[in-house]
Short mmCIF file of C-alpha atoms and ligand atoms in Angstrom, two decimals:
data_model
loop_
_atom_site.label_atom_id
_atom_site.label_comp_id
_atom_site.label_asym_id
_atom_site.label_seq_id
_atom_site.Cartn_x
_atom_site.Cartn_y
_atom_site.Cartn_z
CA MET A 1 -14.79 -8.57 36.06
CA SER A 2 -15.25 -7.28 32.37
CA ASP A 3 -16.11 -4.08 30.94
CA HIS A 4 -19.04 -3.91 28.88
CA TYR A 5 -19.36 -2.09 25.53
CA ASP A 6 -21.64 -1.99 22.83
CA ALA A 7 -18.89 -2.36 20.38
CA ILE A 8 -15.21 -2.89 20.30
CA VAL A 9 -12.70 -1.93 17.69
CA ILE A 10 -9.15 -3.59 17.47
CA GLY A 11 -6.77 -1.51 15.44
CA THR A 12 -6.59 2.14 14.52
CA GLY A 13 -5.79 1.47 10.84
CA GLN A 14 -8.01 3.56 8.11
CA ALA A 15 -11.21 1.79 8.93
CA GLY A 16 -11.30 1.48 12.77
CA PRO A 17 -11.22 5.28 13.89
CA ALA A 18 -14.16 6.35 11.48
CA LEU A 19 -16.29 3.27 12.42
CA ALA A 20 -15.59 4.06 16.23
CA VAL A 21 -16.58 7.54 15.85
CA ARG A 22 -19.85 6.60 13.82
CA LEU A 23 -20.73 4.05 16.43
CA ALA A 24 -20.35 6.42 19.01
CA LYS A 25 -22.21 9.09 17.52
CA ALA A 26 -25.00 6.51 17.01
CA GLY A 27 -25.12 6.07 20.58
CA ARG A 28 -23.33 3.05 20.98
CA ARG A 29 -20.56 2.79 23.88
CA THR A 30 -17.52 1.97 21.88
CA ALA A 31 -13.99 0.81 22.92
CA ILE A 32 -11.04 1.08 20.44
CA ILE A 33 -7.78 -0.71 21.28
CA GLU A 34 -4.20 0.02 19.67
CA ARG A 35 -1.16 -1.60 20.50
CA LYS A 36 1.45 0.75 18.76
CA ARG A 37 0.83 4.17 17.03
CA ILE A 38 -2.77 5.71 16.43
CA GLY A 39 -3.42 5.65 12.77
CA GLY A 40 -1.69 2.37 11.93
CA THR A 41 0.46 1.82 8.75
CA CYS A 42 -0.77 4.47 6.38
CA VAL A 43 -0.23 7.34 8.82
CA ASN A 44 2.90 6.08 10.43
CA ASN A 45 4.98 3.93 8.02
CA GLY A 46 3.02 3.76 4.64
CA CYS A 47 1.27 6.04 2.51
CA ILE A 48 1.97 9.37 4.20
CA PRO A 49 5.47 9.20 5.14
CA THR A 50 6.46 7.41 1.84
CA LYS A 51 4.55 10.30 -0.42
CA THR A 52 6.01 12.85 1.90
CA LEU A 53 9.55 11.45 1.20
CA ILE A 54 8.66 11.11 -2.60
CA ALA A 55 8.04 14.86 -2.81
CA SER A 56 11.23 15.55 -1.24
CA ALA A 57 12.91 12.87 -3.72
CA ARG A 58 11.20 14.81 -6.43
CA ALA A 59 12.51 18.16 -5.44
CA ALA A 60 16.01 16.92 -5.72
CA HIS A 61 15.58 15.21 -9.12
CA VAL A 62 13.82 18.53 -10.61
CA ALA A 63 16.76 20.54 -9.11
CA ARG A 64 19.21 18.14 -10.66
CA THR A 65 17.66 18.07 -14.14
CA ALA A 66 16.69 21.67 -14.08
CA ALA A 67 18.71 22.77 -17.14
CA ALA A 68 16.21 20.69 -19.28
CA TRP A 69 13.83 23.63 -18.51
CA GLY A 70 16.36 26.20 -19.04
CA VAL A 71 16.80 26.90 -15.27
CA VAL A 72 20.49 27.33 -14.05
CA VAL A 73 21.19 25.37 -10.67
CA PRO A 74 24.72 25.02 -9.66
CA PRO A 75 26.07 21.57 -9.98
CA GLY A 76 26.21 19.32 -7.02
CA VAL A 77 22.81 19.15 -5.59
CA ASP A 78 22.86 17.88 -2.18
CA VAL A 79 20.17 16.19 -0.20
CA ASP A 80 20.07 16.85 3.59
CA MET A 81 18.64 13.40 4.71
CA ARG A 82 18.20 14.77 8.41
CA ALA A 83 15.94 17.74 7.03
CA VAL A 84 14.04 15.26 4.61
CA LYS A 85 13.36 13.03 7.68
CA ALA A 86 12.35 16.01 10.16
CA ARG A 87 9.75 17.16 7.37
CA LYS A 88 8.33 13.69 6.71
CA ASP A 89 8.08 13.31 10.74
CA GLY A 90 6.35 16.51 10.99
CA VAL A 91 3.69 15.68 8.48
CA VAL A 92 3.20 12.07 10.03
CA ARG A 93 3.08 13.82 13.41
CA GLN A 94 0.32 15.81 12.50
CA SER A 95 -1.94 13.33 10.93
CA ASN A 96 -1.00 11.01 13.95
CA GLU A 97 -2.20 13.88 16.47
CA GLY A 98 -5.24 14.42 14.21
CA VAL A 99 -6.55 10.78 14.45
CA THR A 100 -5.70 10.65 18.10
CA ASN A 101 -7.41 14.02 18.99
CA TRP A 102 -10.45 12.87 16.98
CA LEU A 103 -10.84 9.75 19.04
CA LYS A 104 -9.89 11.24 22.29
CA GLY A 105 -12.53 14.23 21.71
CA THR A 106 -15.51 12.00 20.54
CA ALA A 107 -18.03 11.25 23.55
CA GLY A 108 -18.68 7.58 23.69
CA VAL A 109 -15.31 6.34 22.49
CA THR A 110 -12.73 4.90 24.89
CA LEU A 111 -9.35 4.74 23.45
CA ILE A 112 -7.03 1.98 25.02
CA TYR A 113 -3.54 1.64 24.43
CA ALA A 114 -2.71 -2.29 24.62
CA HIS A 115 -2.45 -5.40 22.42
CA ALA A 116 -5.71 -6.90 22.12
CA ARG A 117 -6.48 -10.63 21.92
CA PHE A 118 -9.60 -12.49 21.61
CA GLU A 119 -10.63 -14.75 24.51
CA GLY A 120 -13.98 -15.62 23.40
CA PRO A 121 -16.41 -14.83 20.51
CA HIS A 122 -17.39 -11.76 22.37
CA ALA A 123 -14.54 -11.20 24.88
CA VAL A 124 -11.12 -9.25 24.34
CA ARG A 125 -8.28 -9.02 26.58
CA ALA A 126 -6.36 -5.62 26.48
CA GLY A 127 -3.84 -5.61 28.96
CA ASP A 128 -5.39 -5.95 32.39
CA ALA A 129 -8.68 -5.21 31.17
CA LEU A 130 -11.30 -7.76 29.93
CA LEU A 131 -13.74 -6.08 27.42
CA GLU A 132 -16.94 -7.57 26.29
CA ALA A 133 -19.27 -6.40 23.48
CA PRO A 134 -21.94 -8.12 21.06
CA GLN A 135 -20.16 -6.46 18.08
CA ILE A 136 -16.39 -6.71 17.49
CA PHE A 137 -14.68 -4.96 14.37
CA VAL A 138 -11.16 -6.08 13.49
CA ASN A 139 -8.92 -3.59 11.82
CA VAL A 140 -5.44 -4.99 12.79
CA GLY A 141 -3.73 -4.65 9.32
CA GLY A 142 -0.51 -5.99 8.44
CA ARG A 143 3.10 -6.09 8.48
CA ALA A 144 5.99 -6.50 6.21
CA ASN A 145 6.92 -10.17 5.28
CA VAL A 146 10.07 -11.41 6.08
CA PRO A 147 10.87 -13.89 3.38
CA PRO A 148 13.04 -17.19 4.44
CA LEU A 149 16.12 -16.15 2.52
CA ALA A 150 19.31 -18.12 3.25
CA GLY A 151 21.39 -15.99 5.86
CA ILE A 152 18.54 -13.30 6.47
CA ASP A 153 19.15 -13.62 10.31
CA GLN A 154 22.72 -12.74 9.91
CA VAL A 155 22.55 -9.69 8.22
CA PRO A 156 20.85 -6.16 9.61
CA HIS A 157 17.97 -5.51 7.20
CA LEU A 158 15.17 -2.98 6.84
CA ASP A 159 11.60 -2.94 6.16
CA ASN A 160 9.01 0.00 5.63
CA VAL A 161 8.89 0.70 9.41
CA SER A 162 12.66 0.91 10.04
CA MET A 163 13.04 2.84 6.51
CA MET A 164 11.23 5.73 8.42
CA GLU A 165 14.15 6.03 10.90
CA VAL A 166 16.78 6.36 8.35
CA ASP A 167 18.40 9.86 8.32
CA THR A 168 21.60 9.26 6.27
CA LEU A 169 22.21 8.59 2.68
CA PRO A 170 22.59 4.69 2.08
CA ARG A 171 25.79 4.54 -0.48
CA HIS A 172 24.05 1.59 -2.05
CA LEU A 173 20.41 0.30 -1.27
CA VAL A 174 19.57 -3.07 -2.36
CA ILE A 175 16.02 -3.73 -2.28
CA VAL A 176 14.59 -7.28 -2.43
CA GLY A 177 11.25 -7.21 -3.82
CA GLY A 178 10.25 -5.33 -7.30
CA SER A 179 6.61 -4.65 -6.58
CA TYR A 180 4.73 -1.52 -5.42
CA ILE A 181 6.50 -0.78 -2.16
CA GLY A 182 9.75 -1.80 -3.30
CA LEU A 183 9.72 0.47 -6.41
CA GLU A 184 8.45 3.44 -4.75
CA PHE A 185 11.61 3.33 -2.42
CA ALA A 186 13.88 2.46 -5.44
CA GLN A 187 13.27 5.72 -7.13
CA MET A 188 12.99 7.67 -3.79
CA TYR A 189 16.46 6.54 -2.74
CA ARG A 190 17.89 6.90 -6.19
CA ARG A 191 16.88 10.51 -6.22
CA PHE A 192 18.20 10.98 -3.02
CA GLY A 193 21.61 10.06 -4.25
CA SER A 194 22.11 6.47 -3.56
CA ASP A 195 23.07 3.85 -5.94
CA VAL A 196 20.00 1.47 -5.81
CA THR A 197 19.71 -2.11 -7.13
CA VAL A 198 16.34 -4.00 -7.19
CA VAL A 199 16.27 -7.53 -6.92
CA GLU A 200 13.20 -9.36 -8.06
CA MET A 201 12.63 -13.16 -8.40
CA GLU A 202 10.04 -12.93 -11.08
CA PRO A 203 10.93 -12.35 -14.69
CA ARG A 204 9.02 -8.89 -14.41
CA LEU A 205 8.64 -6.25 -12.02
CA ILE A 206 5.10 -5.88 -10.56
CA GLY A 207 3.97 -8.96 -12.14
CA ARG A 208 0.32 -8.70 -11.73
CA GLU A 209 0.36 -5.73 -14.37
CA ASP A 210 0.25 -6.08 -18.23
CA PRO A 211 3.56 -6.90 -19.51
CA GLU A 212 4.07 -3.48 -21.51
CA VAL A 213 3.29 -1.58 -18.31
CA CYS A 214 5.93 -3.60 -16.48
CA ALA A 215 8.54 -3.19 -19.26
CA ALA A 216 7.71 0.72 -19.35
CA ILE A 217 8.14 0.98 -15.65
CA LYS A 218 11.48 -0.73 -16.02
CA ASP A 219 12.73 1.46 -18.76
CA ILE A 220 11.65 4.57 -16.47
CA LEU A 221 13.66 3.32 -13.38
CA GLU A 222 16.67 2.27 -15.36
CA ALA A 223 16.91 5.62 -17.12
CA GLU A 224 17.49 7.21 -13.77
CA GLY A 225 20.45 4.90 -13.18
CA ILE A 226 18.39 2.03 -11.07
CA THR A 227 20.04 -1.28 -11.77
CA ILE A 228 17.22 -4.07 -11.77
CA ARG A 229 18.08 -7.79 -11.63
CA LEU A 230 15.06 -9.87 -12.68
CA ASN A 231 14.96 -13.54 -12.60
CA ALA A 232 17.02 -13.72 -9.37
CA LYS A 233 16.77 -17.37 -8.46
CA CYS A 234 19.48 -17.59 -5.85
CA VAL A 235 18.69 -14.74 -3.43
CA ALA A 236 20.82 -15.06 -0.20
CA VAL A 237 22.55 -12.84 2.11
CA ARG A 238 25.76 -12.69 4.04
CA ARG A 239 27.76 -10.05 5.99
CA ASP A 240 31.50 -9.41 4.48
CA GLY A 241 33.07 -6.80 7.05
CA ASP A 242 30.61 -3.68 6.95
CA ARG A 243 29.31 -4.93 3.55
CA ILE A 244 25.99 -6.82 2.89
CA VAL A 245 26.41 -9.16 0.12
CA VAL A 246 23.41 -10.26 -1.60
CA GLY A 247 23.48 -13.28 -3.94
CA VAL A 248 21.06 -12.63 -6.74
CA ASP A 249 21.62 -15.14 -9.62
CA CYS A 250 22.97 -18.79 -9.96
CA GLU A 251 24.28 -18.09 -13.40
CA GLN A 252 24.33 -14.55 -14.77
CA GLU A 253 27.25 -12.38 -13.55
CA PRO A 254 27.46 -10.42 -11.23
CA ARG A 255 26.27 -13.27 -9.13
CA GLU A 256 26.48 -11.21 -5.95
CA ILE A 257 26.10 -7.43 -5.12
CA ALA A 258 27.84 -5.74 -2.18
CA ALA A 259 25.70 -3.13 -0.56
CA THR A 260 25.55 -1.00 2.48
CA HIS A 261 21.94 -1.46 3.25
CA LEU A 262 19.31 -3.98 2.55
CA LEU A 263 15.63 -3.50 2.30
CA LEU A 264 13.04 -6.27 2.15
CA ALA A 265 9.97 -5.30 0.27
CA THR A 266 8.78 -8.83 -0.30
CA GLY A 267 4.65 -8.38 0.50
CA ARG A 268 2.84 -8.25 3.59
CA ARG A 269 1.40 -10.56 6.16
CA PRO A 270 -1.75 -10.24 8.18
CA ASN A 271 -1.60 -9.37 11.85
CA THR A 272 -3.68 -12.37 13.01
CA ASP A 273 -0.91 -14.71 14.39
CA ASP A 274 -1.09 -12.87 17.91
CA LEU A 275 -4.81 -12.10 17.98
CA GLY A 276 -6.32 -15.32 19.39
CA CYS A 277 -8.75 -15.87 16.68
CA ASP A 278 -8.96 -19.32 17.44
CA ARG A 279 -10.38 -18.56 20.78
CA ALA A 280 -13.28 -16.75 19.15
CA GLY A 281 -13.33 -19.38 16.57
CA ILE A 282 -12.81 -17.04 13.80
CA ALA A 283 -11.91 -18.57 10.48
CA LEU A 284 -8.65 -17.75 8.71
CA ASP A 285 -7.35 -18.70 5.18
CA LYS A 286 -4.24 -20.43 4.27
CA ARG A 287 -2.16 -17.18 4.49
CA GLY A 288 -3.67 -15.94 7.77
CA TYR A 289 -6.00 -13.63 6.38
CA ILE A 290 -9.54 -13.39 8.26
CA VAL A 291 -12.25 -14.93 6.07
CA VAL A 292 -15.19 -12.58 5.36
CA ASP A 293 -18.41 -12.48 3.09
CA ASP A 294 -19.51 -10.00 0.86
CA ALA A 295 -20.55 -7.66 3.78
CA LEU A 296 -17.47 -8.28 5.62
CA ARG A 297 -19.03 -10.36 8.24
CA THR A 298 -16.67 -13.28 9.58
CA ASN A 299 -17.99 -16.47 10.22
CA VAL A 300 -18.62 -15.54 13.90
CA ASP A 301 -21.99 -13.55 14.67
CA GLY A 302 -21.06 -10.26 15.45
CA ILE A 303 -17.64 -10.12 14.40
CA PHE A 304 -16.56 -8.18 11.49
CA ALA A 305 -13.09 -7.66 9.65
CA LEU A 306 -12.13 -4.52 7.93
CA GLY A 307 -9.08 -3.08 5.91
CA ASP A 308 -5.96 -5.23 4.84
CA VAL A 309 -6.56 -8.16 7.30
CA ASN A 310 -9.43 -9.34 5.26
CA GLY A 311 -7.52 -9.85 2.14
CA ARG A 312 -9.94 -7.94 0.01
CA GLY A 313 -7.96 -4.87 -0.56
CA ALA A 314 -4.66 -3.67 0.28
CA PHE A 315 -4.84 0.03 0.23
CA THR A 316 -6.14 3.05 2.42
CA HIS A 317 -9.05 3.44 0.25
CA THR A 318 -10.12 0.01 0.30
CA SER A 319 -9.74 -0.08 4.28
CA TYR A 320 -11.98 3.19 4.33
CA ASN A 321 -14.45 1.75 2.09
CA ASP A 322 -14.72 -1.33 4.57
CA TYR A 323 -15.72 1.19 7.02
CA GLU A 324 -18.29 2.80 4.73
CA ILE A 325 -19.73 -0.63 3.88
CA VAL A 326 -19.96 -1.77 7.48
CA ALA A 327 -21.14 1.59 8.87
CA ALA A 328 -23.96 1.66 6.32
CA ASN A 329 -24.92 -1.86 6.94
CA VAL A 330 -24.96 -1.99 10.63
CA LEU A 331 -26.06 1.58 11.42
CA ASP A 332 -28.26 2.46 8.42
CA GLY A 333 -29.83 -0.74 7.47
CA GLU A 334 -28.34 -1.03 3.93
CA SER A 335 -26.95 -3.90 2.01
CA ARG A 336 -23.70 -2.48 0.68
CA ARG A 337 -20.95 -5.01 -0.73
CA VAL A 338 -17.48 -5.24 -1.32
CA THR A 339 -18.03 -6.80 -4.65
CA ASP A 340 -19.56 -3.52 -5.80
CA ARG A 341 -16.13 -2.03 -5.29
CA ILE A 342 -14.14 -1.45 -8.56
CA PRO A 343 -10.38 -2.22 -7.84
CA THR A 344 -8.29 1.07 -8.19
CA TYR A 345 -5.07 1.99 -6.95
CA ALA A 346 -1.57 3.68 -7.79
CA LEU A 347 2.07 3.29 -7.93
CA PHE A 348 3.69 6.44 -6.68
CA ILE A 349 6.94 6.45 -8.77
CA ASP A 350 7.41 9.27 -11.19
CA PRO A 351 5.32 9.26 -13.37
CA PRO A 352 2.71 7.34 -11.60
CA LEU A 353 0.56 4.55 -12.67
CA GLY A 354 -2.91 4.86 -11.98
CA ARG A 355 -5.03 1.66 -12.33
CA ALA A 356 -8.55 1.11 -12.35
CA GLY A 357 -10.35 -2.20 -13.01
CA ILE A 358 -9.02 -5.29 -14.63
CA THR A 359 -5.73 -5.68 -16.61
CA GLU A 360 -5.80 -6.88 -20.42
CA ARG A 361 -4.67 -10.22 -19.24
CA GLU A 362 -7.62 -10.57 -16.92
CA ALA A 363 -10.22 -9.08 -19.46
CA ARG A 364 -9.11 -11.51 -22.06
CA GLU A 365 -9.53 -14.46 -19.74
CA THR A 366 -13.24 -13.51 -19.33
CA GLY A 367 -13.65 -14.67 -22.90
CA ARG A 368 -15.33 -11.41 -23.87
CA LYS A 369 -14.33 -9.40 -26.98
CA VAL A 370 -12.18 -6.58 -25.72
CA LEU A 371 -11.23 -3.32 -27.30
CA ALA A 372 -7.79 -1.79 -26.26
CA ALA A 373 -6.54 1.63 -26.99
CA THR A 374 -3.17 2.76 -26.14
CA MET A 375 -1.74 6.36 -26.43
CA GLN A 376 1.91 7.20 -25.79
CA MET A 377 2.49 10.17 -23.49
CA THR A 378 4.70 11.69 -26.46
CA ARG A 379 1.48 12.66 -28.00
CA VAL A 380 -0.20 14.33 -25.01
CA GLY A 381 0.36 18.08 -25.24
CA ARG A 382 0.55 18.61 -21.59
CA ALA A 383 3.33 16.04 -21.16
CA LYS A 384 5.34 17.57 -24.08
CA GLU A 385 4.92 21.06 -22.61
CA ARG A 386 6.01 19.81 -19.24
CA GLY A 387 8.96 18.01 -20.98
CA GLU A 388 7.71 14.69 -19.20
CA THR A 389 6.67 12.35 -21.85
CA ALA A 390 7.51 8.94 -20.31
CA GLY A 391 4.60 6.13 -20.11
CA PHE A 392 1.50 5.64 -21.96
CA MET A 393 -2.20 5.32 -21.23
CA LYS A 394 -4.25 2.07 -22.19
CA VAL A 395 -7.86 1.70 -21.88
CA LEU A 396 -9.89 -1.62 -22.30
CA VAL A 397 -13.52 -1.52 -23.37
CA ASP A 398 -16.00 -4.47 -23.62
CA ALA A 399 -16.89 -4.24 -27.51
CA GLU A 400 -20.44 -5.43 -26.89
CA THR A 401 -21.60 -3.34 -23.77
CA LYS A 402 -19.15 -0.58 -24.42
CA ARG A 403 -18.27 -0.47 -20.69
CA ILE A 404 -14.63 0.31 -19.72
CA LEU A 405 -13.20 -2.82 -18.26
CA GLY A 406 -9.91 -1.22 -17.04
CA ALA A 407 -7.37 1.10 -17.49
CA ALA A 408 -3.55 1.54 -17.04
CA LEU A 409 -2.40 5.11 -16.88
CA LEU A 410 1.40 5.46 -16.59
CA GLY A 411 2.31 9.13 -17.29
CA ILE A 412 2.33 12.62 -15.44
CA GLU A 413 -0.88 12.85 -13.37
CA GLY A 414 -1.94 9.29 -14.31
CA ASP A 415 -2.86 8.84 -10.52
CA GLU A 416 -5.55 11.67 -10.76
CA VAL A 417 -6.87 11.27 -14.34
CA ILE A 418 -7.62 7.70 -13.74
CA HIS A 419 -10.70 9.00 -11.64
CA SER A 420 -12.28 10.61 -14.76
CA LEU A 421 -12.56 7.03 -16.05
CA LEU A 422 -13.30 5.39 -12.68
CA ASP A 423 -16.25 7.97 -12.46
CA VAL A 424 -17.72 6.32 -15.92
CA MET A 425 -17.28 2.92 -14.57
CA TYR A 426 -19.18 3.60 -11.31
CA ALA A 427 -21.76 5.35 -13.18
CA ASP A 428 -21.82 2.26 -15.44
CA LYS A 429 -22.05 4.64 -18.79
CA PRO A 430 -20.52 3.52 -22.15
CA TYR A 431 -17.12 4.97 -22.79
CA THR A 432 -18.94 6.86 -25.42
CA THR A 433 -20.18 9.39 -22.72
CA ILE A 434 -16.40 10.94 -22.62
CA GLU A 435 -15.30 9.80 -26.25
C1 FAD B 501 5.48 1.59 2.56
C2 FAD B 501 3.86 1.56 2.25
C3 FAD B 501 3.52 2.36 1.44
C4 FAD B 501 1.85 2.41 1.12
N1 FAD B 501 1.29 3.38 0.40
C5 FAD B 501 0.24 3.42 0.14
C6 FAD B 501 -0.52 4.18 -0.64
O1 FAD B 501 0.29 5.15 -1.20
N2 FAD B 501 -1.70 4.20 -0.80
C7 FAD B 501 -2.50 3.42 -0.33
O2 FAD B 501 -3.81 3.41 -0.70
N3 FAD B 501 -2.08 2.46 0.54
C8 FAD B 501 -0.76 2.33 0.50
N4 FAD B 501 -0.25 1.32 1.68
C9 FAD B 501 -1.33 0.59 2.16
C10 FAD B 501 -1.83 1.01 3.08
O3 FAD B 501 -1.05 1.56 4.38
C11 FAD B 501 -2.88 -0.05 4.05
O4 FAD B 501 -3.53 -0.41 3.08
C12 FAD B 501 -3.94 1.02 4.96
O5 FAD B 501 -2.94 1.24 6.19
C13 FAD B 501 -4.87 0.01 5.49
O6 FAD B 501 -4.45 -0.63 6.72
P1 FAD B 501 -5.49 -1.11 7.82
O7 FAD B 501 -6.64 -0.20 7.99
O8 FAD B 501 -5.98 -2.69 7.47
O9 FAD B 501 -4.75 -1.33 8.90
P2 FAD B 501 -3.38 -0.68 9.50
O10 FAD B 501 -3.03 0.73 8.86
O11 FAD B 501 -2.07 -1.53 9.20
O12 FAD B 501 -3.45 -0.55 10.87
C14 FAD B 501 -3.61 -1.61 11.92
C15 FAD B 501 -3.50 -1.19 13.26
O13 FAD B 501 -3.92 -2.15 14.19
C16 FAD B 501 -2.92 -2.30 15.31
N5 FAD B 501 -2.85 -3.74 15.56
C17 FAD B 501 -2.51 -4.85 15.05
N6 FAD B 501 -2.69 -5.69 15.61
C18 FAD B 501 -3.29 -5.49 16.94
C19 FAD B 501 -3.80 -5.99 18.28
N7 FAD B 501 -3.69 -7.45 18.33
N8 FAD B 501 -4.15 -5.22 19.24
C20 FAD B 501 -4.14 -3.85 19.09
N9 FAD B 501 -3.80 -3.27 17.79
C21 FAD B 501 -3.47 -3.95 16.79
C22 FAD B 501 -1.68 -1.98 14.63
O14 FAD B 501 -0.60 -1.55 15.42
C23 FAD B 501 -1.97 -0.86 13.66
O15 FAD B 501 -1.78 0.23 14.00
C24 FAD B 501 1.05 1.60 1.76
C25 FAD B 501 1.67 0.53 2.73
C26 FAD B 501 3.17 0.65 3.04
C27 FAD B 501 3.58 -0.36 3.86
#
C-alpha cells in the first residue's frame, strides 16, 4: 500500500519548506520528509548559528580593543562559552520552531520525520511508509567532507555540526581548510580567546578569490594573532597523549603543530549517497551532485533538485532562489532560469567580504576589455570615523558596455553595500548610473 500525494519534497533546507507551503496553497497535497532537524544546515548548524557566534566574538573583540575608542574596560575580558552557546541555541531554536510550526500549520502539508529513499522515479520510501507522487522535489543539501588525511580515523575531530556543541574554550584550535567556513570559525575562536592555526594546502586562502583579496584577508587574520600555514602539503594527524598533533609541512619548520582541538573545514559533499538515486534513474555528476538543467529539472521527468545538492549554488539565498525559480515555473507558468542569477555571497569575517559577479581573473579570461578600480578603506570617511579601515573595494566594469562585471568589497559593511552594485547589475544599467 502506498500513500498518494500530488507532490513530495525531500529535505527541509532553504528551498523545501517554502516550496511545500506554496504547493499546498496552490491546492496540491504535499508531503515533506526530514530525517534530522527541520530547517537543515542554515538554521541548525550553518549560517544562523555561526552568525550568532560571530556576533558574540565581535562583542569580545570590541570589549578588548575598546581603549582605541577611548572607552575604558578593565583588563581581562573573559568569554563565558556556555553563555555564548546558550545564546546561539536560543536563536537557532526560534528559527527551527518557526519553520516547524509553519509546516505543521499549513493545510495540505504533511510533515514526515524519516530518512527518505527513492524506490522508483515516482516512489519514495520514508520509514514504514511508501509515498508516491507525480512530482518530487529534492532538497537534501550536503554535509562536511572528511578528507582522507593520514591518521584521521585515530583522532577526534570536529566539523560544522559538532562545533555547535562546543561550550568550552579550546586552548589551541587547528582548522584544516582555509576557505569560507574555516576562516569564519578561525576569527571567531581567536576572538573568544583560543590560539588558532589555519592549515591550507593551497598557496592562498580562499583560492577562488583574486590574489589581492586573499592577501588582504590573510593580513587581517594574522593581525589578530591567527597563525596561517599555507602550502601545507604534508597534512597528517596523530595523537600524542591528550594532544592532537597535526603535520603541516614537509620542509618548513615547525613541521608539526600540537593542538587541543581539530576542526575539518575542507568543503562539502552532497547528501545523495543514501538517497537511492539509482532506483529512480537520477543522473549524478562525478562528485555526486544531482545534474539539473537551467530550470532545475533532473533527467527524470517530474523530479527537480534544489539547493546545494544540485551544485549550482552553495548558499542559503541560492537555495531559496531555486525555490522561487521552481515555484514560478511549476505553478505560475513562467520560465525562469538559474543562469539569470548573478553570483553573490559574503565571507562573514570582520570586516566582511561582499562579493558579486565574477572575479578579475574570470573577467580577464573572457577576453573583454576590463576596467578595474580599487579604493582602500583608509580613504573611506565612515571607516576612518569608526577606526576600522582594513580592506579595500574593487569594482570591475566592461569597458565597452559599461556594465559592472563583478565586485569585491572587503571592508566594514561590505556585505550590505554590495547590494547597491548588485541592484545596478540586475537592472542591467551602466556603472555611470551610480557614478
Ligand atoms: C558552517 C556553515 C556556515 C554557513 N554560512 C552561510 C552563510 O552565512 N550564508 C549563506 O548563504 N550560506 C551559508 N552556508 C551554506 C548554507 O547553510 C546552505 O547553502 C543552505 O543551508 C542551503 O542548503 P539546502 O537548502 O541545499 O539544504 P540543507 O540546509 O543542507 O538541508 C537539507 C536537509 O535535508 C535533510 N536530508 C538529507 N538527506 C535526506 C533524506 N534522505 N531524507 C530526508 N531528509 C534528508 C537534511 O537532514 C537537511 O535537514 C553555511 C554552511 C555552513 C556549513
